[in-house]
Coordinates of N, CA and C in Angstrom, one line a residue:
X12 N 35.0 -6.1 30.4 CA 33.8 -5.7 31.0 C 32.6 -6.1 30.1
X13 N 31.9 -7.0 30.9 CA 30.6 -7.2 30.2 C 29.7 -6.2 30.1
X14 N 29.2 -5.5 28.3 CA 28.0 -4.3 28.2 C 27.3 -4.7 29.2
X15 N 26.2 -5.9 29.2 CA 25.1 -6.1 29.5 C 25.2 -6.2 31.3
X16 N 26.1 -6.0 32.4 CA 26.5 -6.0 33.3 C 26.2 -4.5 33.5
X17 N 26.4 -3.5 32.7 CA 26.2 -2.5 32.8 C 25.2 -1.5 32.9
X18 N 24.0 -2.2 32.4 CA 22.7 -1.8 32.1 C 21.9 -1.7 33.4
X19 N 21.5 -0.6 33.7 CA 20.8 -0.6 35.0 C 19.4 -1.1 35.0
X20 N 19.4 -1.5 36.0 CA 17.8 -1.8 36.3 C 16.9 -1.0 35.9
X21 N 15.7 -1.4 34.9 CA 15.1 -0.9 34.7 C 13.3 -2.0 34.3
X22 N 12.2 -1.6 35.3 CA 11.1 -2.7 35.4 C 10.5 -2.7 33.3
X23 N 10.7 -1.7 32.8 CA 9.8 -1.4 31.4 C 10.8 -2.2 30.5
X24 N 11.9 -2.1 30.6 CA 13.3 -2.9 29.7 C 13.2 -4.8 30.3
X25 N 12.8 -4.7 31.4 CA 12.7 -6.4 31.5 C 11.7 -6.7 31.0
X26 N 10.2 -5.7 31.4 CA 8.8 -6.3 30.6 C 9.2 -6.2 29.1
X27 N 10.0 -5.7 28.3 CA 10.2 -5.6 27.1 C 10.6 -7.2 26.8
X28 N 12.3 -6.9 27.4 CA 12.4 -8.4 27.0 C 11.7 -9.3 27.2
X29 N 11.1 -9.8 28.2 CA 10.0 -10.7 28.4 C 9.4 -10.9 27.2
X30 N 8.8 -9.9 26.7 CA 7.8 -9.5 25.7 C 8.7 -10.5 24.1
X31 N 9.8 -10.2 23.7 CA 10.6 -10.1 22.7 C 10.9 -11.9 22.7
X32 N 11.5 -11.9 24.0 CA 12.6 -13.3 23.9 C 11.1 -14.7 23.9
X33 N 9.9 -14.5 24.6 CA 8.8 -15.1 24.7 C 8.6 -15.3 23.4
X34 N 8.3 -14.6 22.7 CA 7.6 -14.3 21.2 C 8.1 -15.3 20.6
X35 N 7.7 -16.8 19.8 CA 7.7 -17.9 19.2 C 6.6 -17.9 18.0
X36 N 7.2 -18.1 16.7 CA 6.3 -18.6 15.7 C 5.3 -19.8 16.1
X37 N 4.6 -19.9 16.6 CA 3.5 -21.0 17.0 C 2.8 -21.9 15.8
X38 N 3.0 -22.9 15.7 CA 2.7 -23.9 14.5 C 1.5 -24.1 14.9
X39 N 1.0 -24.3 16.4 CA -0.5 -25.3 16.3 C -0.9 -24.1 17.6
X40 N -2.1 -23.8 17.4 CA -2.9 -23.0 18.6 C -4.2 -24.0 19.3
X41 N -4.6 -23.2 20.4 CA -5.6 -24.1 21.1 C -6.9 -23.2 20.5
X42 N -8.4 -24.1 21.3 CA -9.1 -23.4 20.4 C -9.4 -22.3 21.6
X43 N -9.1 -21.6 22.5 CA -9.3 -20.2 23.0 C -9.4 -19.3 21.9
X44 N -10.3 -18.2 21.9 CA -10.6 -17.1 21.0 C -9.4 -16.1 21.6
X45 N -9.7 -15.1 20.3 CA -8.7 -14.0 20.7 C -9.6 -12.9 21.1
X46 N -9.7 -12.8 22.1 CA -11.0 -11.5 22.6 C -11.2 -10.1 21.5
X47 N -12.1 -9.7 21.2 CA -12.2 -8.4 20.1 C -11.2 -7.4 20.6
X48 N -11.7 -7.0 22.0 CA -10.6 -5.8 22.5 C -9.4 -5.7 22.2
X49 N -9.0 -7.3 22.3 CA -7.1 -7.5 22.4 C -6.7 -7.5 21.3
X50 N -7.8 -8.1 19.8 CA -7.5 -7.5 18.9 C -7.1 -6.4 18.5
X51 N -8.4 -5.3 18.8 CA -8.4 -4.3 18.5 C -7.2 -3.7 19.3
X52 N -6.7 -3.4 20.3 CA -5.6 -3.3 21.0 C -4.4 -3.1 20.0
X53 N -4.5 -4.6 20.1 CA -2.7 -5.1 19.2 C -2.9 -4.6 17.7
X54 N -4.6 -4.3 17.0 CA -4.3 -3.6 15.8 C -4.0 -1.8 15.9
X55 N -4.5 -1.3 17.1 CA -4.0 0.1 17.4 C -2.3 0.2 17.7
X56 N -1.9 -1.1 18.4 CA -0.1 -0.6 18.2 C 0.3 -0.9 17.2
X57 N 0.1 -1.8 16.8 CA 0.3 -2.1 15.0 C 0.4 -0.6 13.9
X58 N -0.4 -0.1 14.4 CA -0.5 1.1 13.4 C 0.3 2.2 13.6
X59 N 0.8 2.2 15.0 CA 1.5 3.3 15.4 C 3.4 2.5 15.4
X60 N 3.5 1.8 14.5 CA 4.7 1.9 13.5 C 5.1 2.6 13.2
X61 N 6.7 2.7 12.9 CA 7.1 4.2 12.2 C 7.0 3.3 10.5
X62 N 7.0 4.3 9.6 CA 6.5 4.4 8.4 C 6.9 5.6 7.5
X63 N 7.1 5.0 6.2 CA 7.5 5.8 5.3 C 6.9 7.5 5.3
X64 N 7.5 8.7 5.5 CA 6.4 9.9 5.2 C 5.2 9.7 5.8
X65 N 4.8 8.4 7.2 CA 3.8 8.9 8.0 C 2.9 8.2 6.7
X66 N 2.4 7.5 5.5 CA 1.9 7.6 4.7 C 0.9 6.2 4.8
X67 N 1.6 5.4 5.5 CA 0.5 4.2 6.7 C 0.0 3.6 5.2
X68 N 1.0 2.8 4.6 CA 0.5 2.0 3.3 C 0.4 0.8 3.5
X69 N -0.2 0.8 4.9 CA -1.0 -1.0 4.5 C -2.3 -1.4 5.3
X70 N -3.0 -2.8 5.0 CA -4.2 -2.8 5.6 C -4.1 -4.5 6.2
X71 N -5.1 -4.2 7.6 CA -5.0 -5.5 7.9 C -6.5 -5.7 7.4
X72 N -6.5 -7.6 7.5 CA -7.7 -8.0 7.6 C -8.1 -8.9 7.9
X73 N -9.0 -8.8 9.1 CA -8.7 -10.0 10.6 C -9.7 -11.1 9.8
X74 N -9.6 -12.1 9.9 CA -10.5 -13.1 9.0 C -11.1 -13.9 10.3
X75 N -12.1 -14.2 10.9 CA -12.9 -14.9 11.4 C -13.9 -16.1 11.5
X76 N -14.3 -16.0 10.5 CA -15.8 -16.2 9.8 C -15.2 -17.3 9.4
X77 N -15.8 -18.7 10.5 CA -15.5 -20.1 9.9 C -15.4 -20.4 8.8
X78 N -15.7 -20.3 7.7 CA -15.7 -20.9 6.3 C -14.5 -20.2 5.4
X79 N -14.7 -18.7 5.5 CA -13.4 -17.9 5.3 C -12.2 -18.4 5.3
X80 N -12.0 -18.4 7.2 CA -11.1 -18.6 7.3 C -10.6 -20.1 7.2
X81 N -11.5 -21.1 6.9 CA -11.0 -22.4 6.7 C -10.5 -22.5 5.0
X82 N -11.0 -22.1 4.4 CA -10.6 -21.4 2.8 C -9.6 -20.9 3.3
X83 N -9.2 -19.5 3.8 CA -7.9 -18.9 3.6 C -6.5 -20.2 4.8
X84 N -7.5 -20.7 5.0 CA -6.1 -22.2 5.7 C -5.1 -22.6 4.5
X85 N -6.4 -23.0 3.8 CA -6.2 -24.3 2.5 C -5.1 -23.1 1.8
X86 N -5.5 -22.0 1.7 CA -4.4 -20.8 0.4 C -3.0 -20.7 1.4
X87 N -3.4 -21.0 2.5 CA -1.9 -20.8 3.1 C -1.7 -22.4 3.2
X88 N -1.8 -23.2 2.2 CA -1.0 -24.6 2.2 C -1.1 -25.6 2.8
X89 N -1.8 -25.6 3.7 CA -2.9 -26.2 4.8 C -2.4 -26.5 5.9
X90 N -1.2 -25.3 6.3 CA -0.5 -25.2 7.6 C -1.1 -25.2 8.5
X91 N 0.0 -26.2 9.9 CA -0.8 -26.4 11.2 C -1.4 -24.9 12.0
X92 N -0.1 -23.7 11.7 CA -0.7 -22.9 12.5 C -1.9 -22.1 11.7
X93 N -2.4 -22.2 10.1 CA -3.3 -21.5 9.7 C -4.4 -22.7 9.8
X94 N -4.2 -24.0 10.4 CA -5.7 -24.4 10.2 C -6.4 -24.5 11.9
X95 N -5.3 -24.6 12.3 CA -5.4 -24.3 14.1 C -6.0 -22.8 15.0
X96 N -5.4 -21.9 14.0 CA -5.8 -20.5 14.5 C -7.1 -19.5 15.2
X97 N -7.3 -19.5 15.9 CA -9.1 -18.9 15.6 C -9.0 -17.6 15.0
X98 N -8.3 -17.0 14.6 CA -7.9 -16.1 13.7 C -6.9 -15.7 12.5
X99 N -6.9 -15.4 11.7 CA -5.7 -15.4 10.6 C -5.9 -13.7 10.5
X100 N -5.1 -13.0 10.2 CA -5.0 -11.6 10.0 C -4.1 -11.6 8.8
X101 N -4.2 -11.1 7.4 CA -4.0 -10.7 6.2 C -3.3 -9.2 6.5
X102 N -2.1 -9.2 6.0 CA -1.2 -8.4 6.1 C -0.8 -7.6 4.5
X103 N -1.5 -6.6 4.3 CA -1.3 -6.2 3.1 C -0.7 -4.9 3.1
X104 N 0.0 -4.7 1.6 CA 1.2 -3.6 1.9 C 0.9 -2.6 0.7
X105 N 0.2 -1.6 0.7 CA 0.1 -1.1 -0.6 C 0.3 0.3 -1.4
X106 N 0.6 0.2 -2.9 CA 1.4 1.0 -3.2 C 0.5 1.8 -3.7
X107 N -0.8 2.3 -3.7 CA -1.6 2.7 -4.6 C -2.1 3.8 -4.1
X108 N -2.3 4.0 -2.1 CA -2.9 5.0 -1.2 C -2.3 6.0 -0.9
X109 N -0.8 6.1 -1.7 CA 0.0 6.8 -1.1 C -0.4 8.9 -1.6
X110 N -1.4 8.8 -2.6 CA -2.4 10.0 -3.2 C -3.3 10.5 -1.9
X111 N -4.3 9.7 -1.8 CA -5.1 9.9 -0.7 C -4.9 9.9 0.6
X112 N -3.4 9.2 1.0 CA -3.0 9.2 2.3 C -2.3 10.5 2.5
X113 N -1.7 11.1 1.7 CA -1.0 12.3 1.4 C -1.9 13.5 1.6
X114 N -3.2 13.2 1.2 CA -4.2 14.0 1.1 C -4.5 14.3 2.7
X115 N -4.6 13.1 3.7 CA -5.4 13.1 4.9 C -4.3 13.4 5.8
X116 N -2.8 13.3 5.3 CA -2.1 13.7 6.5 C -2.1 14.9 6.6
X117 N -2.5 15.7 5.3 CA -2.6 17.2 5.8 C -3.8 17.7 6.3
X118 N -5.5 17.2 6.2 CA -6.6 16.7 6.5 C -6.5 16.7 8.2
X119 N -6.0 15.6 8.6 CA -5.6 15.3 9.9 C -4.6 15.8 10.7
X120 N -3.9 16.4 10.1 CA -2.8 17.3 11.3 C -3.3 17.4 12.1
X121 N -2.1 17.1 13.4 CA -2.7 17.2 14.7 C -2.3 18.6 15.4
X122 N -2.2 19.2 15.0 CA -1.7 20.5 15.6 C -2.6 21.7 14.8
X123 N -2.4 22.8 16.1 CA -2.9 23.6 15.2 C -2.7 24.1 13.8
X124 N -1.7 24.7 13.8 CA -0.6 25.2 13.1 C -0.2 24.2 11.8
X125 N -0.4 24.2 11.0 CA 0.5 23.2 9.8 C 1.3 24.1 9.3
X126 N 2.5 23.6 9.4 CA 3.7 24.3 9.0 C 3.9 24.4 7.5
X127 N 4.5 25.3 7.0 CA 5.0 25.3 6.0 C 5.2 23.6 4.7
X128 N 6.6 23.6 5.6 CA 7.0 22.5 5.2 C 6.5 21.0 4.8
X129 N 5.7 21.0 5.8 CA 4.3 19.6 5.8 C 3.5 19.9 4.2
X130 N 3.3 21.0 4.6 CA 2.4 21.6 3.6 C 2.7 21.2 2.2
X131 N 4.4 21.5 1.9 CA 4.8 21.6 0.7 C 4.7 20.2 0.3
X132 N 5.4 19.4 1.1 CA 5.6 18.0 1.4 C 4.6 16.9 0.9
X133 N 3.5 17.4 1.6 CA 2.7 16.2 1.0 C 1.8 16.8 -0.1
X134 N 1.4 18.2 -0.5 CA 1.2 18.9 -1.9 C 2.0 18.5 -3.2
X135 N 3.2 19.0 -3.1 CA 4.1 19.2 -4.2 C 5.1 17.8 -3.8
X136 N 5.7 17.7 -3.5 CA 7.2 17.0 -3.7 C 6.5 15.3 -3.5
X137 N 6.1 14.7 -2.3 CA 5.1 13.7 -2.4 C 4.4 12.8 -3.7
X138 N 4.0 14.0 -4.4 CA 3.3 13.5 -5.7 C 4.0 13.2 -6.8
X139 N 5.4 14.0 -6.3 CA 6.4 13.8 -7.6 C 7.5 12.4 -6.9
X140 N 7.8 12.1 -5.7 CA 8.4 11.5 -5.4 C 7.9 9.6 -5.2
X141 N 6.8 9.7 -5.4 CA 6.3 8.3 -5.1 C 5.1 7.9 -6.8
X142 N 5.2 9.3 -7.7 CA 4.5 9.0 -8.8 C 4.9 8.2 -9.6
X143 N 5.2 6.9 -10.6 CA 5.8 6.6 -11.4 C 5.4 6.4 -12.9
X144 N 4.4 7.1 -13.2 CA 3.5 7.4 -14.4 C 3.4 6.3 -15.0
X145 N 2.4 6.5 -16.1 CA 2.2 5.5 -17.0 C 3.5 4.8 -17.5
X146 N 3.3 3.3 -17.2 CA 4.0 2.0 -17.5 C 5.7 2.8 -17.1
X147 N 5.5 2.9 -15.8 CA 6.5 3.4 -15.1 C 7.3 4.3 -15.5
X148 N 7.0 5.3 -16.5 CA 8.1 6.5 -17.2 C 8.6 7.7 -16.6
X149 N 7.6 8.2 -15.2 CA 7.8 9.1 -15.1 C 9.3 8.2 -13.9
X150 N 9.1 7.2 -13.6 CA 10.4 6.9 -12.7 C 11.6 6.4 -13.3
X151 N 11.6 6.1 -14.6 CA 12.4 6.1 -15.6 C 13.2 7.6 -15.4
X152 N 12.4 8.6 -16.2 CA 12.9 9.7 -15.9 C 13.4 10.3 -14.6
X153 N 12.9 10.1 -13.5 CA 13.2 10.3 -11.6 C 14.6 9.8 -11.5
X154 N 15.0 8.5 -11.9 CA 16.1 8.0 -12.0 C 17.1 8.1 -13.3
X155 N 17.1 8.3 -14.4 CA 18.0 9.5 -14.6 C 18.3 10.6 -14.7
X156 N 17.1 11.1 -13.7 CA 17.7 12.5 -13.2 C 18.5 12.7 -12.0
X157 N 18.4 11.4 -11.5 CA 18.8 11.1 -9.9 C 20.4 10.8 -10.5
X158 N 20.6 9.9 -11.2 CA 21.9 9.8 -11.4 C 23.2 10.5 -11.7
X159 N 22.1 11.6 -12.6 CA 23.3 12.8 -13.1 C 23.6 13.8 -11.4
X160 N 22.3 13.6 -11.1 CA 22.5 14.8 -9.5 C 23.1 14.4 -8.5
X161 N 23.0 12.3 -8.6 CA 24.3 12.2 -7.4 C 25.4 12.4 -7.7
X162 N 25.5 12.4 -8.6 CA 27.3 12.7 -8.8 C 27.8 13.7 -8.0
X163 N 26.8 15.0 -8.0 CA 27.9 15.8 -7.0 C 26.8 16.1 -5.4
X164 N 25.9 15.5 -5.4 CA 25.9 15.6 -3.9 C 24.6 14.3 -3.6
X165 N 24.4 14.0 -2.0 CA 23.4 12.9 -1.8 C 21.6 13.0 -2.4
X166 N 21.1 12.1 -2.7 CA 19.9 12.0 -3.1 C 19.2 11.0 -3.3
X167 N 17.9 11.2 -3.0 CA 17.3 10.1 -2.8 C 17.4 8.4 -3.7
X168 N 17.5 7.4 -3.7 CA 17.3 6.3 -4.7 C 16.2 5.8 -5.0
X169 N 15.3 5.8 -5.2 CA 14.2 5.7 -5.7 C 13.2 6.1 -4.6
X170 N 11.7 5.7 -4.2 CA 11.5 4.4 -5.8 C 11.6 4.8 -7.0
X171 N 11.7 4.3 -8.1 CA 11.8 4.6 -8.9 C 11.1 3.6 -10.3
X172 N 10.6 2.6 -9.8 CA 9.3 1.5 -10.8 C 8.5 1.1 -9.9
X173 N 7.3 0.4 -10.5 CA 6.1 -0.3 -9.7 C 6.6 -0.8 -9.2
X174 N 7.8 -2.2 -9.2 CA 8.4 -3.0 -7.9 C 9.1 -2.2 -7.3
X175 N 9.7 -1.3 -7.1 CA 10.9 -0.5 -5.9 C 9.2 0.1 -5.3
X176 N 8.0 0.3 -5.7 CA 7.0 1.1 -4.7 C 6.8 -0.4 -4.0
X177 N 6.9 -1.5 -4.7 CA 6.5 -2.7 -3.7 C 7.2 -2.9 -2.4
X178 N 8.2 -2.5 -3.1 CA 9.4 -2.6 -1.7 C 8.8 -1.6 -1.1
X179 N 9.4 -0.8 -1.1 CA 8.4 0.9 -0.7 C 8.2 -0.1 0.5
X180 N 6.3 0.1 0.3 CA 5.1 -0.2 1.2 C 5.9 -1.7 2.0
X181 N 6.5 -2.7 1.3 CA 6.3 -3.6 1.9 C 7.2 -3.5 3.2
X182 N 8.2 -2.4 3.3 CA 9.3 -2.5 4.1 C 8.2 -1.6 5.6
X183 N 7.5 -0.5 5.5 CA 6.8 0.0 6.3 C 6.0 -1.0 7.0
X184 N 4.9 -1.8 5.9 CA 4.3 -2.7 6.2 C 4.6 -4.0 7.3
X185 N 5.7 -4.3 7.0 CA 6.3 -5.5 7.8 C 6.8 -4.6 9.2
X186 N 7.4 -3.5 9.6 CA 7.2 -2.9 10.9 C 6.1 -3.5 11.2
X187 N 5.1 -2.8 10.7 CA 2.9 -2.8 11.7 C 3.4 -4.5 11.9
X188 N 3.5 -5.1 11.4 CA 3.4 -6.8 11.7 C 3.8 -7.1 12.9
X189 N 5.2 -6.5 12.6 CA 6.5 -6.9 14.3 C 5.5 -6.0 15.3
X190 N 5.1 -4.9 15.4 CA 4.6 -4.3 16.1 C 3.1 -5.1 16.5
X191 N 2.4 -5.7 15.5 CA 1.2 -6.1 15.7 C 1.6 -7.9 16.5
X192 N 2.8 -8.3 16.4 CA 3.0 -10.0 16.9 C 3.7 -9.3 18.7
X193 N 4.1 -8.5 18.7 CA 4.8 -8.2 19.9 C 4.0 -7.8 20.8
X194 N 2.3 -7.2 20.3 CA 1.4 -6.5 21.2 C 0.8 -7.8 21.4
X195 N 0.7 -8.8 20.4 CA -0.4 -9.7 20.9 C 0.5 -10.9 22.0
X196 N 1.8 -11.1 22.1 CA 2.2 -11.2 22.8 C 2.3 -10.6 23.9
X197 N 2.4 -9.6 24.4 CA 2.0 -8.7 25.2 C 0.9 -8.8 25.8
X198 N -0.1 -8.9 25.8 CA -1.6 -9.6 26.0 C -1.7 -10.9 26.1
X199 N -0.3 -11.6 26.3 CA -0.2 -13.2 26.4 C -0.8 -13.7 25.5
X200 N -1.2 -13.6 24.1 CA -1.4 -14.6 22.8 C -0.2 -14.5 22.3
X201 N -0.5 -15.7 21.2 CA 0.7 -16.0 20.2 C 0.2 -15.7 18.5
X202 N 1.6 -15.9 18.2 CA 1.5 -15.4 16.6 C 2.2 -16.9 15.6
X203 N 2.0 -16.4 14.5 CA 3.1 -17.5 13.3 C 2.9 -16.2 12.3
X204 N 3.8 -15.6 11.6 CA 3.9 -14.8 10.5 C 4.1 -15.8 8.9
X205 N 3.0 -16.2 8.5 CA 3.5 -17.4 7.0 C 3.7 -16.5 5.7
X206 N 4.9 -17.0 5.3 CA 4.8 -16.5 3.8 C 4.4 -17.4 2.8
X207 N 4.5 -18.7 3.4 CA 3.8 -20.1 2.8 C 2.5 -20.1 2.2
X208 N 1.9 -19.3 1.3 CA 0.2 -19.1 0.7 C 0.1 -18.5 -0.9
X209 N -0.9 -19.3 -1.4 CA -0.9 -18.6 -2.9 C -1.9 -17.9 -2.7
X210 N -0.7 -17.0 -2.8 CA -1.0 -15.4 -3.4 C -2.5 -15.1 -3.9
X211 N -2.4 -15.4 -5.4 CA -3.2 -15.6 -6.0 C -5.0 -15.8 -5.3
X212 N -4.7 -17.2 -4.4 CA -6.1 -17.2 -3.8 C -6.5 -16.3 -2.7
X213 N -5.7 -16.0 -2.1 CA -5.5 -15.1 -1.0 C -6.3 -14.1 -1.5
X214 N -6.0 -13.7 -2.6 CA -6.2 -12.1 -3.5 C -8.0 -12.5 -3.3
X215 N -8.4 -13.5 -4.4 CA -9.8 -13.8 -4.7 C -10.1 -13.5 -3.3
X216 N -10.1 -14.8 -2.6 CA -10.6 -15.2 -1.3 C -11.2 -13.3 -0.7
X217 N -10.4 -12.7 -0.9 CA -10.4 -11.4 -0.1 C -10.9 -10.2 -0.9
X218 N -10.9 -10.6 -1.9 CA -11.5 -9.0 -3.1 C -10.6 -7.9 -2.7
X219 N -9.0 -8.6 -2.6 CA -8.0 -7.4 -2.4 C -8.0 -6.4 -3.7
X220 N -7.6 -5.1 -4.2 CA -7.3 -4.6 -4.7 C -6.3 -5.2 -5.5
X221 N -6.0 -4.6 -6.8 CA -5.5 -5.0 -7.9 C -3.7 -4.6 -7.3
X222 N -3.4 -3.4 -6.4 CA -1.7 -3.5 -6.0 C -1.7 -3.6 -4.8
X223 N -2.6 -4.1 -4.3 CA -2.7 -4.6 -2.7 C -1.6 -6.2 -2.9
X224 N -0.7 -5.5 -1.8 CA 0.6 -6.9 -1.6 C 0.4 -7.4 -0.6
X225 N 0.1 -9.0 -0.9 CA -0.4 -9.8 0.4 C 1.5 -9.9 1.0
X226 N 1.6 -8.9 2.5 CA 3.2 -9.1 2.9 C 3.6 -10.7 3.8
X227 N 2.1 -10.9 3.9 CA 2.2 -12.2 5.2 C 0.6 -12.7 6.1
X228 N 0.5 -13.7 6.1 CA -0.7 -13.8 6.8 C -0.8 -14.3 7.9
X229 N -1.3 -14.0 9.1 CA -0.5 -13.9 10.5 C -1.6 -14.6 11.0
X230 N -1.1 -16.2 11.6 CA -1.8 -17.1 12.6 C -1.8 -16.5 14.0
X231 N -2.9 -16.1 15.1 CA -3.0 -15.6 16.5 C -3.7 -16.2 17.1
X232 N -3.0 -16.6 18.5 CA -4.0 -17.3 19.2 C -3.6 -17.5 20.7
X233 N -3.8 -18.8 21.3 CA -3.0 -19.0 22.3 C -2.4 -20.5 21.9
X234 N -0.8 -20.2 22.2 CA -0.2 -21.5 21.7 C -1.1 -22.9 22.3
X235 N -0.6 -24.0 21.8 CA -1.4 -25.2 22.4 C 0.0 -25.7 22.7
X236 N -0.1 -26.8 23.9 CA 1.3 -27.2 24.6 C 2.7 -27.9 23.7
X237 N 2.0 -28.3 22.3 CA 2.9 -28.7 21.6 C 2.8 -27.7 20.6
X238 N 3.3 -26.5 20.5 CA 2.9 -25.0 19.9 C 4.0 -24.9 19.1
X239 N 4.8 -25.2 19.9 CA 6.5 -24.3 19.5 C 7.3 -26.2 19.5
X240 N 8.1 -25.8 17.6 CA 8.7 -27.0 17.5 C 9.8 -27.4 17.7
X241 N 10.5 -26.4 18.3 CA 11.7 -27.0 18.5 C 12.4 -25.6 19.7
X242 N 13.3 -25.3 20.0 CA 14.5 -24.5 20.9 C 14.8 -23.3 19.7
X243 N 14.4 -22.0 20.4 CA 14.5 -21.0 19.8 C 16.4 -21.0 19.6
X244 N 17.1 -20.7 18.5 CA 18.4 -20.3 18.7 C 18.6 -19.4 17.5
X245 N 19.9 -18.3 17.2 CA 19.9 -17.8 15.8 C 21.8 -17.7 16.0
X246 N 21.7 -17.4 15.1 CA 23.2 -17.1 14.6 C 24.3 -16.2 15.5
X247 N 24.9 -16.6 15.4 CA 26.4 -15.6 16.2 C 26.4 -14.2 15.8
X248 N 26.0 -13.4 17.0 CA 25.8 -12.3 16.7 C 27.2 -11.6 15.8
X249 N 28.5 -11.9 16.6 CA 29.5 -11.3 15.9 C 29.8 -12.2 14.3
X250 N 29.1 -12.5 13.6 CA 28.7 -12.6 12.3 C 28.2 -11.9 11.5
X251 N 26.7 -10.9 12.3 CA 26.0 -10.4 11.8 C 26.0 -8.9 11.9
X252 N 26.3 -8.5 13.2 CA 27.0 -7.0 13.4 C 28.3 -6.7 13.4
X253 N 28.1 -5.0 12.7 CA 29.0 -4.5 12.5 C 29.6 -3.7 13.2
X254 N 31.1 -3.0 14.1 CA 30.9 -2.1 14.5 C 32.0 -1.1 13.7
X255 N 31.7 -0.6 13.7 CA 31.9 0.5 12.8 C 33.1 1.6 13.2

């Protein structure tokens, strides 16, 4: 019996797939604008990503401004879809807000009531779990204390240095992306997500913050007819999953 034979009709699960299987890294865009609204739109579902502790460690930053963005082309390598774009959006992932975001989720509770537990969470345990002190010691110490305590029951694995917080942010951060290429799809524009760009100029270009991590810088638009370069295909699924 075929699973997929089995799945009932449902109109929100076809608009989905529509949504998913459409979705093409777009090398060349037309020059159509991306209207502000639809922006703004696709950066509100963007944000409602799930995410580490709710702790929302990353920042977009829509680049528009002809000169800008013909500069930030050149840092992304002088690709067709970042010189084509009428927008680029800077995808940054960062390890540094996770104090003051801590601060505002208790600040912003949506409910009356803040429970206990929230309370302690982003007060006390928060500060010790994402801290890694000067020239990373206190996560030196977090991890061999973690070691001796897994031995006899489960416990967290880090982070545990400045790069494991890179990971951290950058694994939250890349959700808001998928979430932010799927909405603008959904609004019928297109996307390219490039990792292709020095870093480096990217940073200047933008007056990013010193641990602000450029995750990806995201070409949007509407494809142009020769947009997409070749036949979407991927790998044998029974290659890649597991069943357990």
């Amino acid at each position: 019996m075929n699973a997929k034979s089995d799945i009932e009709p449902n109109p929100a699960l076809d608009e989905f797939r529509k949504v998913v299987r459409s979705r093409r890294s777009v090398r060349r865009f037309s020059d159509e604008p991306v209207p502000e609204h639809v922006l703004d739109d696709c950066l509100d579902l963007a944000m409602l990503a799930p995410n580490s502790s709710n702790l929302q460690p990353w920042e977009f930053f829509v680049v528009r401004t002809p000169d800008l963005k013909a500069k930030l082309a050149e840092a992304c390598l002088g690709q067709n879809a970042a010189k084509t774009a009428p927008v680029l959006i800077v995808v940054v992932a960062r390890t540094d807000t996770w104090r003051q975001h801590s601060r505002m989720a208790l600040e912003q509770w949506p409910e009356e009531n803040l429970p206990t537990i929230v309370k302690k969470y982003y007060s006390k345990i928060a500060p010790i779990h994402y801290n890694q002190g000067p020239f990373g010691l206190f996560g030196v110490a977090k991890k061999t204390a973690g070691l001796f305590v897994g031995l006899t029951r489960p416990v967290p694995r880090g982070p545990y240095s400045p790069n494991e917080m890179k990971v951290w942010a950058t694994k939250s951060t890349a959700l808001a992306a998928e979430n932010l290429m799927l909405a603008l799809r959904a609004h019928g524009y297109d996307s390219c997500p490039m990792e292709g760009f020095d870093e480096c100029r990217v940073r200047r270009l933008l007056k990013l913050p010193k641990k602000g991590l450029v995750t990806m810088v995201l070409a949007a638009g509407k494809r142009s007819e020769k947009g997409v370069y070749n036949r979407q295909y991927r790998f044998d699924k029974d290659e890649l999953v597991h069943y357990l």
